[in-house]
PDB file of C-alpha atoms in Angstrom:
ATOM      1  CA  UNK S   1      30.919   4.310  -7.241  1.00 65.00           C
ATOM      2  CA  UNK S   2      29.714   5.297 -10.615  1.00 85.00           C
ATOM      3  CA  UNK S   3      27.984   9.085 -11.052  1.00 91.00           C
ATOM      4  CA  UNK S   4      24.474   7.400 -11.227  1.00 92.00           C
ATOM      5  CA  UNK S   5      25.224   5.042  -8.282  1.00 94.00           C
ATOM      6  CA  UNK S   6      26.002   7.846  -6.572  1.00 95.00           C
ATOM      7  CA  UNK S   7      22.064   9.554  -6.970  1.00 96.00           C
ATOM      8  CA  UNK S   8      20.345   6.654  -6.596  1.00 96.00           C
ATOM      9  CA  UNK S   9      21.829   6.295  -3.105  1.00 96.00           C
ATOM     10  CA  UNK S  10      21.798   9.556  -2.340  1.00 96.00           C
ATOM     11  CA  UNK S  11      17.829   9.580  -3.264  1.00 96.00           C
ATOM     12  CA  UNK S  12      17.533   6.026  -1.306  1.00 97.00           C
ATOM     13  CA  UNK S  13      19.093   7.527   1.396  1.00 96.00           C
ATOM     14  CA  UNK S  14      16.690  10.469   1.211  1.00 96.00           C
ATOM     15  CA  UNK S  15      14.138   8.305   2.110  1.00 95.00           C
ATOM     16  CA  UNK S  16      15.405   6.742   5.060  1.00 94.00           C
ATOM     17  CA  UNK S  17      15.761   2.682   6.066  1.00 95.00           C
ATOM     18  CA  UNK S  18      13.123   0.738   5.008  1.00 94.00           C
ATOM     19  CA  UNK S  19      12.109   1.951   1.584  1.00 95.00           C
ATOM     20  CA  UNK S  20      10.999  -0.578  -0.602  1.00 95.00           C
ATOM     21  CA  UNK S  21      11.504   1.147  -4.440  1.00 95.00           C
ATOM     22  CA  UNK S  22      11.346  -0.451  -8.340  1.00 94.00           C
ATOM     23  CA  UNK S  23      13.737   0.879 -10.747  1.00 95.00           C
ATOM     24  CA  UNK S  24      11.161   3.054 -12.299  1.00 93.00           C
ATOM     25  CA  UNK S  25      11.727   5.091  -9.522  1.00 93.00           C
ATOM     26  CA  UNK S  26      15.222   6.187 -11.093  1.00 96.00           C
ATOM     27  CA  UNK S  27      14.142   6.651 -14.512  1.00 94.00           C
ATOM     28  CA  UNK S  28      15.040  10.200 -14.521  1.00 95.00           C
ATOM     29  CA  UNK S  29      18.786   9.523 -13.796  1.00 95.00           C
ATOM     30  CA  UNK S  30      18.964   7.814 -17.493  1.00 93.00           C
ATOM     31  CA  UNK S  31      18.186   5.056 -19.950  1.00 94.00           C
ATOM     32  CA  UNK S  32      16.322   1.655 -17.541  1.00 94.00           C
ATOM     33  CA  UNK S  33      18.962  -0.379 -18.661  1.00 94.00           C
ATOM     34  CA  UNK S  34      22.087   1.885 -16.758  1.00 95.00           C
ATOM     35  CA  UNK S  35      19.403   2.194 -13.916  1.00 96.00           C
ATOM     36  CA  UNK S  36      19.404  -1.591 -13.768  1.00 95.00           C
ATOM     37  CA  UNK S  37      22.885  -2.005 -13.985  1.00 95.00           C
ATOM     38  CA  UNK S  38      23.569   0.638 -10.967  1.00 96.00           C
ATOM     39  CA  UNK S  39      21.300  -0.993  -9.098  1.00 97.00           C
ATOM     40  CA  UNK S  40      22.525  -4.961  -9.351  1.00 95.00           C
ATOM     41  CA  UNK S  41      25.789  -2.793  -8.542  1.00 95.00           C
ATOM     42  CA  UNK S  42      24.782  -1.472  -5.591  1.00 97.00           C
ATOM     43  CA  UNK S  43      23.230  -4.572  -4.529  1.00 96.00           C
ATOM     44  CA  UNK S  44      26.641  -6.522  -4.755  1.00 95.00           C
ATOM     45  CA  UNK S  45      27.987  -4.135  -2.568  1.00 95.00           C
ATOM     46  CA  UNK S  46      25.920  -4.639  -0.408  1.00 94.00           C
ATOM     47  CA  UNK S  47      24.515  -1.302  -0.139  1.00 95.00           C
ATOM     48  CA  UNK S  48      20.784  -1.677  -0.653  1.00 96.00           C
ATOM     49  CA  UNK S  49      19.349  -5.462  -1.256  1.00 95.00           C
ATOM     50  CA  UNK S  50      17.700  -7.598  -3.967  1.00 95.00           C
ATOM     51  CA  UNK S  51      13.982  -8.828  -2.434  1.00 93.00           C
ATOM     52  CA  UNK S  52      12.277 -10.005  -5.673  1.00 89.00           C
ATOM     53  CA  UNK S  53      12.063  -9.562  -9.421  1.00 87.00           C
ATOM     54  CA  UNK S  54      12.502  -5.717  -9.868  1.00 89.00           C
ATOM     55  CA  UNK S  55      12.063  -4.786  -6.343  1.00 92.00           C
ATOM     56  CA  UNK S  56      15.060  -3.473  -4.284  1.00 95.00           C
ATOM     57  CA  UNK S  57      14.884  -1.934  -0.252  1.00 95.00           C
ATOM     58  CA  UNK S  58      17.083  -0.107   2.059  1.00 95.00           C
ATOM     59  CA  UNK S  59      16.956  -2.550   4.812  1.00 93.00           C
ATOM     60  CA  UNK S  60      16.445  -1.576   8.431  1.00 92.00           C
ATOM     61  CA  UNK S  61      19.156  -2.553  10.759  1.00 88.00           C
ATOM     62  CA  UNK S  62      18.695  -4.228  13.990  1.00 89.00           C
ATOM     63  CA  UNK S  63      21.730  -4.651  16.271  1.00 90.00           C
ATOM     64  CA  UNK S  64      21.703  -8.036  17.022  1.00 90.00           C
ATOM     65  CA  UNK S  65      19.873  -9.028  14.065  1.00 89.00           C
ATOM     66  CA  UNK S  66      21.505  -7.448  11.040  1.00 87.00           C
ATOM     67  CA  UNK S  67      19.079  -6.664   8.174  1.00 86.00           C
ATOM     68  CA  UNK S  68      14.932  -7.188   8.700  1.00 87.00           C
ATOM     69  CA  UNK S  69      12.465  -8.760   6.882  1.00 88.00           C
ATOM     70  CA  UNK S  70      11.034  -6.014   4.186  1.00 89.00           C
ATOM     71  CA  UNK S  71       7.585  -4.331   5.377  1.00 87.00           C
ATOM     72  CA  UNK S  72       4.817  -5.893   3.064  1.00 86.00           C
ATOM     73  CA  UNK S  73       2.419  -2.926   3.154  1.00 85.00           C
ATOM     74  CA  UNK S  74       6.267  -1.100   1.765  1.00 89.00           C
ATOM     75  CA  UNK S  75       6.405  -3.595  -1.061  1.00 91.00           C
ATOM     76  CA  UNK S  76       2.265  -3.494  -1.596  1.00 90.00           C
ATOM     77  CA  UNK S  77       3.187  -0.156  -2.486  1.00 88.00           C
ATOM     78  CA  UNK S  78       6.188  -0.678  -4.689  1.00 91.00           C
ATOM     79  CA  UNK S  79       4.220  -2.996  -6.249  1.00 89.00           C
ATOM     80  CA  UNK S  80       1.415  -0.804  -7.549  1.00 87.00           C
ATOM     81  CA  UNK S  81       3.678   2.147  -8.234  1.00 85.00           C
ATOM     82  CA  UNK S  82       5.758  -0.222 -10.588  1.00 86.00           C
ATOM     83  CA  UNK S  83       1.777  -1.636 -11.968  1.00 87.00           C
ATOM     84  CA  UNK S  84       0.532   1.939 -12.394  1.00 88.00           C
ATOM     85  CA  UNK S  85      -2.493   0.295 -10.101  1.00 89.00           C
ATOM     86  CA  UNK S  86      -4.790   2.170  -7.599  1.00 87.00           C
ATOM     87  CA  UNK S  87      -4.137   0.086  -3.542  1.00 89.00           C
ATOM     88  CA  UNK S  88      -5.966  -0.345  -0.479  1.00 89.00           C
ATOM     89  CA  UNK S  89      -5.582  -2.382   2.144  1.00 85.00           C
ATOM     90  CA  UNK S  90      -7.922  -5.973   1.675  1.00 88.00           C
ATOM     91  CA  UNK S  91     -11.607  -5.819   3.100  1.00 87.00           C
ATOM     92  CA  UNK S  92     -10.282  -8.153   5.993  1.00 84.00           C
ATOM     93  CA  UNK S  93      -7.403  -6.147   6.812  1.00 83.00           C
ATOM     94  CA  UNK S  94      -9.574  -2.638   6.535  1.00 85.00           C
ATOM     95  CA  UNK S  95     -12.046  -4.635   9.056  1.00 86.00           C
ATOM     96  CA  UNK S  96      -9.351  -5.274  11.877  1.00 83.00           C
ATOM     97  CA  UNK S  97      -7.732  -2.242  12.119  1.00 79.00           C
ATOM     98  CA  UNK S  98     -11.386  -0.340  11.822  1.00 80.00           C
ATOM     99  CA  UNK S  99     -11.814  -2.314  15.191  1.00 78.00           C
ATOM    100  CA  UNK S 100     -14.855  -4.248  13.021  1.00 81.00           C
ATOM    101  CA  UNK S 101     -13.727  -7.742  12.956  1.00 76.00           C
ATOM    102  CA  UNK S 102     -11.322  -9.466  15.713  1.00 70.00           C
ATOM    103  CA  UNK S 103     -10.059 -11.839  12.757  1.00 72.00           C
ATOM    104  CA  UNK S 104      -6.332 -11.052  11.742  1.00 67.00           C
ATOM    105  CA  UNK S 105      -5.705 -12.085   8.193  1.00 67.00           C
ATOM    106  CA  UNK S 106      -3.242 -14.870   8.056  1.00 68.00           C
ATOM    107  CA  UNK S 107      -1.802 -13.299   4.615  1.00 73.00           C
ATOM    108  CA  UNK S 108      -1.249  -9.636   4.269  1.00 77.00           C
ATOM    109  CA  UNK S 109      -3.606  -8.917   1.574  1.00 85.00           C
ATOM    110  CA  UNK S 110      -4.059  -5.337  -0.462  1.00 90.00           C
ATOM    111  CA  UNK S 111      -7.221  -4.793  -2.840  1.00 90.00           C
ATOM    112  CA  UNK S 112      -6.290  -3.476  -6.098  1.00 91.00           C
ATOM    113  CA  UNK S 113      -7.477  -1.710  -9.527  1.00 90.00           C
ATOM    114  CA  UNK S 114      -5.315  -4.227 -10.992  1.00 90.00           C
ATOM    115  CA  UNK S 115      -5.022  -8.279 -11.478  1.00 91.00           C
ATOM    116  CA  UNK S 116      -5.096 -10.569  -9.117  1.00 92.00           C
ATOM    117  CA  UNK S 117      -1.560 -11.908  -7.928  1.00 90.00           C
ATOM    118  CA  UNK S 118       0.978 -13.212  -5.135  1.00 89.00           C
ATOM    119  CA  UNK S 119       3.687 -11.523  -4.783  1.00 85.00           C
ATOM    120  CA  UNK S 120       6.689 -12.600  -2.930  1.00 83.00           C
ATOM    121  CA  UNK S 121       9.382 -10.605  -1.632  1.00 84.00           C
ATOM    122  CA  UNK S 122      12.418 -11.112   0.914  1.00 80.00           C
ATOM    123  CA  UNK S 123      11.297 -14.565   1.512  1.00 81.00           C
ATOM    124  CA  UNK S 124       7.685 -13.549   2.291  1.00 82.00           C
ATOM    125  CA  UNK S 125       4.621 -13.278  -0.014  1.00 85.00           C
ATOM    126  CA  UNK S 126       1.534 -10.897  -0.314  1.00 88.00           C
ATOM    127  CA  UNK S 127      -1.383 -11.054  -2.641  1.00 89.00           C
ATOM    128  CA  UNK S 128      -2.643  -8.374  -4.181  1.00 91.00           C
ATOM    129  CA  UNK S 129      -6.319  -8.860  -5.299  1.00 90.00           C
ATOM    130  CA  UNK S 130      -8.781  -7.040  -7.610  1.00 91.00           C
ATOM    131  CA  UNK S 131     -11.166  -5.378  -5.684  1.00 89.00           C
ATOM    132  CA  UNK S 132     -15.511  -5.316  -6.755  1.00 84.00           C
ATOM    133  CA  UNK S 133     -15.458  -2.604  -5.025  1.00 87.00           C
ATOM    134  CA  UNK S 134     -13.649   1.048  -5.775  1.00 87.00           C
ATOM    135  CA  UNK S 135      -9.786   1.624  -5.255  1.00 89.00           C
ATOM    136  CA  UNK S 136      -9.547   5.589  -5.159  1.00 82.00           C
ATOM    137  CA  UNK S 137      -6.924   8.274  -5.446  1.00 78.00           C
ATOM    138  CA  UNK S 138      -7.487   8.731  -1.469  1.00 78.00           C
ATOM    139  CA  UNK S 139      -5.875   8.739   1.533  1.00 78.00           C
ATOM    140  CA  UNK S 140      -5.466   4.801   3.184  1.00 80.00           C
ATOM    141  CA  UNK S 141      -8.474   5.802   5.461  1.00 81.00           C
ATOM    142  CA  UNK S 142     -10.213   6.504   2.881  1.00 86.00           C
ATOM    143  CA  UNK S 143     -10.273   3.028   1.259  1.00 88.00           C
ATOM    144  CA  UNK S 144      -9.883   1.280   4.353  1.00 89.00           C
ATOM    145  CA  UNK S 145     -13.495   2.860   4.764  1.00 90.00           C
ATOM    146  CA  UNK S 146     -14.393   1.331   1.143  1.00 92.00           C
ATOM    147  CA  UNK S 147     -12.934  -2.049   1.276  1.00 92.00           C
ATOM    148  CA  UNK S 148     -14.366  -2.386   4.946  1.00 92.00           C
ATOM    149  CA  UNK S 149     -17.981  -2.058   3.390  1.00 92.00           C
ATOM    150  CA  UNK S 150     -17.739  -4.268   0.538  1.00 91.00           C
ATOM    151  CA  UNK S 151     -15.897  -6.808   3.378  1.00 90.00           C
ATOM    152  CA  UNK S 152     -18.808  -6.627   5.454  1.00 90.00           C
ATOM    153  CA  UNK S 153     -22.089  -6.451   3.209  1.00 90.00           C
ATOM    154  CA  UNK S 154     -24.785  -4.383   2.766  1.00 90.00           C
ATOM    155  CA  UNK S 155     -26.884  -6.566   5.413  1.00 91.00           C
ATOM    156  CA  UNK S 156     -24.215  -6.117   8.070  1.00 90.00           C
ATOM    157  CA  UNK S 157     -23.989  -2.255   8.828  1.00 91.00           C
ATOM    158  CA  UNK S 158     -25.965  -1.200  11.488  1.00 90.00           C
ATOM    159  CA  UNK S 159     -25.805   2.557  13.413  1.00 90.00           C
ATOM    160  CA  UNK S 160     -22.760   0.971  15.683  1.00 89.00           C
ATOM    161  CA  UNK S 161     -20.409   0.333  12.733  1.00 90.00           C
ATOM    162  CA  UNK S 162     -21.700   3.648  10.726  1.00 92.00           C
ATOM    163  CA  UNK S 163     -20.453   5.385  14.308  1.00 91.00           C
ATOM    164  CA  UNK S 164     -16.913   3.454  13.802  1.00 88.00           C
ATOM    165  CA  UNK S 165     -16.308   4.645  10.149  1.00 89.00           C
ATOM    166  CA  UNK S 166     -17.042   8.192  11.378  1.00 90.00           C
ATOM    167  CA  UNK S 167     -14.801   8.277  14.319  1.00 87.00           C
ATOM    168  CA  UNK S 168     -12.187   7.081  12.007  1.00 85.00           C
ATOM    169  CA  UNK S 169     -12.804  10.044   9.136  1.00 86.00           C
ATOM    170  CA  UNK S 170     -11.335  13.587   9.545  1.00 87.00           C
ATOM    171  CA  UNK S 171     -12.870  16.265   7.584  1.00 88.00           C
ATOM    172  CA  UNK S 172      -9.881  15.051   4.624  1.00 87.00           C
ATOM    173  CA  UNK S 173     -10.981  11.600   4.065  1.00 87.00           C
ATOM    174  CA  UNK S 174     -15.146  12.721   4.910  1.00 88.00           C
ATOM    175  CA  UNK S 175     -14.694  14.938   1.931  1.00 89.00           C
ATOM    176  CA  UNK S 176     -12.929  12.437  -0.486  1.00 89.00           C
ATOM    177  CA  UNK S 177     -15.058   9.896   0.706  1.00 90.00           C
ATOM    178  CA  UNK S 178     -18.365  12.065  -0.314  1.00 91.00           C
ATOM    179  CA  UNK S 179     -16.801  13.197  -3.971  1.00 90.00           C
ATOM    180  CA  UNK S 180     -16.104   9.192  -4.683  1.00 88.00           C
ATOM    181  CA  UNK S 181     -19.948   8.402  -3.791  1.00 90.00           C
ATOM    182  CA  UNK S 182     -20.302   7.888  -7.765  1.00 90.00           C
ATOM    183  CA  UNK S 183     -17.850   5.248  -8.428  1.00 87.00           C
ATOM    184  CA  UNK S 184     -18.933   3.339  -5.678  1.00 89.00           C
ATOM    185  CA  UNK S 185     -22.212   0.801  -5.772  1.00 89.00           C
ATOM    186  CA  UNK S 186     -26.117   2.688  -4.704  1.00 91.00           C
ATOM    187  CA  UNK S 187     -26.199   1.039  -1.479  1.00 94.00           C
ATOM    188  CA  UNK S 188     -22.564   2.055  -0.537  1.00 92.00           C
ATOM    189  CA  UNK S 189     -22.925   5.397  -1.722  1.00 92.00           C
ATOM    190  CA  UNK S 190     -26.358   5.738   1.072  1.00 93.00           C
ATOM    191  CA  UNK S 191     -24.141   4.548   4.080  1.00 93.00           C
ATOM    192  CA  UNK S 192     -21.652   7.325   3.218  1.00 93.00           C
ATOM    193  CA  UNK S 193     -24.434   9.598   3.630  1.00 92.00           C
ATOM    194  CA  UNK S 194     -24.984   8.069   7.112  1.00 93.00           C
ATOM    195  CA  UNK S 195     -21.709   7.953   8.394  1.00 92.00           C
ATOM    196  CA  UNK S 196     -21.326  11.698   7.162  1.00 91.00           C
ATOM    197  CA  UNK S 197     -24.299  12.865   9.142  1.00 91.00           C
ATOM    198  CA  UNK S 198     -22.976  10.312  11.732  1.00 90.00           C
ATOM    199  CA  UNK S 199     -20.370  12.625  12.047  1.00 87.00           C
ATOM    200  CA  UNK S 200     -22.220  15.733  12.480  1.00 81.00           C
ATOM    201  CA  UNK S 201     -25.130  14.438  14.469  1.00 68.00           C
TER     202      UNK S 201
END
C-alpha cells in the first residue's frame, strides 16, 4: 500500500464503519489527482467502496449479510461538504421526527442552500432540495425546527405545536435559533419568540 493509501485509511479508519467521505476530504495528503488515484486503489482492494460519482464509504459489516446499504442522511452530508452547501433535513422529514406529522416521506429528502438535485448512491437515491426557507450553521435540531415551520405554514401553528418545538430545544439550539431570527421570514421569526417563552413559561 502506497504512503498516501496508507493515511487515507488510517483517517477512514479514524472514523469508524459507516463514513460516507468525497475526496476533498484528503486534500491535505497531496495534489486531487494522487488522492483520486489512492482512492480507486483502495477501492479495488476492496478496502473501502465506490457508491457514486466522487463519493466513497467504509461500509458496515453485517455477519450474514456482508457489506450494508450506505446511510443516506451519511451521504446527504458528503454531499454538501463536497457542494460547500448549508443541510437540513426536508420540511417533511423535520415534521415526523418532531412527532408533527404521522406521514413518513417515501424519499429521504434534505433541504439545502444549494440546487435542487437527486442524488444516487449505493443503489439508492436522495434529493436534495433548495429550501425558501433558511439553512443555518446550526445544530440538526436547529433546522429541523426551521424546515418544520416552513413545512407546516404560518396558518398551522397553534400553542400545541409551539409546546413540541420547545420540548425539542435545549438551551444550544434555543440560543442559535434566537440569533438566526433575522434570516428567517417576519412571521417565523414571531413563533420563535413563542416557542422561546414556551420554554420558560
Amino acid at each position: 500500500m502506497s504512503a498516501m493509501a496508507d493515511r487515507i485509511m488510517k483517517r477512514v479508519r479514524g472514523k469508524g464503519r459507516g463514513w460516507v467521505f468525497t475526496p476533498k476530504l484528503f486534500l491535505d495528503f497531496g495534489t486531487r489527482g494522487s488522492v483520486d488515484m489512492a482512492l480507486s486503489r483502495l477501492a479495488q482492494a476492496g478496502d473501502i467502496r465506490r457508491i457514486g460519482r466522487g463519493l466513497y464509504d467504509y461500509p458496515r459489516q453485517h455477519d450474514k449479510l456482508g457489506a450494508l446499504s450506505p446511510d443516506l442522511s451519511q451521504v446527504a452530508h458528503a454531499l454538501s461538504a463536497q457542494s460547500g452547501d448549508a443541510l437540513a433535513p426536508s420540511g417533511a422529514m423535520a415534521a415526523n421526527s418532531l412527532g408533527l406529522s404521522t406521514q413518513v416521506p417515501a424519499r429521504a429528502s434534505y433541504a439545502t442552500s444549494g440546487r435542487t438535485r437527486t442524488a444516487k448512491a449505493g443503489g439508492r437515491s436522495l434529493t436534495l432540495k433548495h429550501s425558501r426557507a433558511p439553512v443555518l450553521n446550526a445544530p440538526d435540531s436547529v433546522n429541523a425546527v426551521v424546515q418544520a415551520l416552513a413545512h407546516l405554514g404560518r396558518k398551522n401553528i397553534d400553542a400545541q405545536v409551539i409546546g413540541r418545538f420547545a420540548a425539542r430545544l435545549d438551551d444550544v439550539g434555543a440560543r442559535a435559533l434566537i440569533a438566526a431570527r433575522p434570516a428567517m421570514p417576519g412571521w417565523m421569526g414571531d413563533v420563535v419568540l413563542k416557542i422561546q417563552a414556551a420554554r420558560h413559561g
